[in-house]
């Protein structure tokens, strides 16, 4: 287990840091509605918070951060909302390429890129390529991600390998599945945070979250602060993780 590299907004230096944090960035729509603003304003505010929290996690020494930005189901939203989200993704991906050249963060995308327009797909690949040799936090941005879809792909890949005589049925084990997920070779999340008070997993890292600690917070994502992240880590430290043992 790693410890905090830096003392940040509150004194957490004695606490154990989760190696991998997942965040379901929920509540943008409700935040906007409360202010009589369009939902896109909530996403815009949420994307600023995403930048702050990603930077903070990297600064305090988190090794892996996975954020749920767009699910396989989110395409069902009104076209103008989807368009505004795509614009926010494009802005961030361009900004990351332009301004974060000396950064240590490794950017990865989990999900099926092929549904995005060509420009976004290219930006995703460029971000992955230009950051892959860095040595800092791995930032997984889940875009067009759905855990069931991820598992179906893993099952198909296993079936194909069996058909091609690359894998025997007896050798299919948990590792064989894990190795075929978007998060292959990464540790499972220790902590998943869901702001906005909803008690749902929403098709996020179903396999990887087998022993994850969940922290649900009554804050909408655009109101989420670094102090809230500290609080989630404090709550995580109070949990007694047994991984099925005693
Ligand atoms: C869920 O809130 C949030 C989303 C579907 C989008 C999350 C995206 C961002 C925070 C922008 C991230 C940007 C980058 C650059 C990665 P909701 O709209 O379902 O909220 P509601 O439940 O209150 O309606």
XYZ file of N, CA, C and O and ligand atoms in Angstrom, residues 25-31 39 43 46-47 50-51 68-69 74 77 81 85 88-89 92 141 221, ligand 1:
120
model
N -19.037 9.828 -12.163
C -19.218 11.288 -12.062
C -20.692 11.636 -12.291
O -21.085 12.056 -13.365
N -21.493 11.500 -11.266
C -22.947 11.600 -11.437
C -23.519 12.874 -10.818
O -23.006 13.362 -9.811
N -24.572 13.373 -11.423
C -25.307 14.487 -10.824
C -25.203 15.794 -11.590
O -25.716 16.824 -11.141
N -24.592 15.760 -12.769
C -24.442 16.997 -13.552
C -25.802 17.582 -13.936
O -26.017 18.798 -13.880
N -26.711 16.693 -14.348
C -28.035 17.143 -14.795
C -28.810 17.804 -13.667
O -29.394 18.879 -13.840
N -28.810 17.170 -12.493
C -29.539 17.728 -11.344
C -28.925 19.050 -10.890
O -29.624 19.980 -10.510
N -27.615 19.131 -10.966
C -26.925 20.383 -10.596
C -27.408 21.526 -11.496
O -27.701 22.619 -11.019
N -28.858 21.115 -19.206
C -28.037 20.006 -18.702
C -26.574 20.152 -19.144
O -25.648 19.773 -18.425
N -22.766 19.480 -17.318
C -21.631 18.692 -17.817
C -20.372 19.562 -17.913
O -19.261 19.100 -17.638
N -19.099 19.912 -14.570
C -18.547 18.604 -14.183
C -17.195 18.344 -14.821
O -16.322 17.716 -14.215
N -17.003 18.842 -16.029
C -15.717 18.585 -16.694
C -14.602 19.398 -16.024
O -13.451 18.960 -15.982
N -13.743 17.387 -12.992
C -12.935 16.233 -13.427
C -11.454 16.614 -13.519
O -10.570 15.901 -13.027
N -11.176 17.771 -14.133
C -9.769 18.219 -14.271
C -9.118 18.393 -12.896
O -7.996 17.950 -12.660
N -15.825 7.547 -15.020
C -16.893 7.121 -15.937
C -17.433 8.378 -16.616
O -18.159 9.163 -16.009
N -17.025 8.582 -17.864
C -17.387 9.820 -18.564
C -18.595 9.643 -19.485
O -19.370 10.585 -19.674
N -25.431 5.950 -22.681
C -25.618 7.405 -22.740
C -25.961 7.934 -24.140
O -26.427 9.067 -24.282
N -29.416 9.562 -24.782
C -29.785 10.910 -24.313
C -30.128 11.814 -25.489
O -29.752 11.529 -26.629
N -27.674 17.019 -25.956
C -26.851 16.698 -24.781
C -25.629 15.874 -25.188
O -24.508 16.136 -24.727
N -21.649 16.923 -24.827
C -20.644 16.073 -24.165
C -19.458 15.806 -25.101
O -18.295 15.877 -24.680
N -17.188 18.691 -25.084
C -16.365 18.749 -23.859
C -15.207 17.749 -23.934
O -14.086 18.057 -23.525
N -15.492 16.552 -24.475
C -14.420 15.556 -24.609
C -13.334 16.087 -25.557
O -12.149 16.000 -25.273
N -11.213 18.749 -23.979
C -10.257 18.212 -23.004
C -9.106 17.490 -23.709
O -7.936 17.675 -23.350
N -10.057 6.923 -18.823
C -11.297 7.652 -19.056
C -12.253 6.676 -19.748
O -11.972 6.209 -20.864
N -21.842 15.880 -8.659
C -20.456 15.913 -9.147
C -19.912 17.336 -9.348
O -18.780 17.621 -8.924
C -23.798 11.718 -15.262
O -24.576 12.761 -14.731
C -22.714 12.293 -16.018
C -22.461 12.024 -17.320
C -23.242 11.096 -18.137
C -21.353 12.705 -18.022
C -20.093 12.800 -17.227
C -19.190 13.663 -17.951
C -18.473 14.664 -17.412
C -18.406 14.972 -15.962
C -17.616 15.456 -18.286
C -16.299 14.765 -18.280
C -15.448 15.386 -19.187
C -14.292 14.882 -19.585
C -13.458 15.767 -20.338
C -13.846 13.500 -19.324
P -26.086 12.900 -15.184
O -26.122 13.760 -16.386
O -26.692 11.541 -15.372
O -26.708 13.642 -13.961
P -28.181 13.460 -13.397
O -28.282 12.058 -12.865
O -28.248 14.487 -12.305
O -29.129 13.744 -14.517
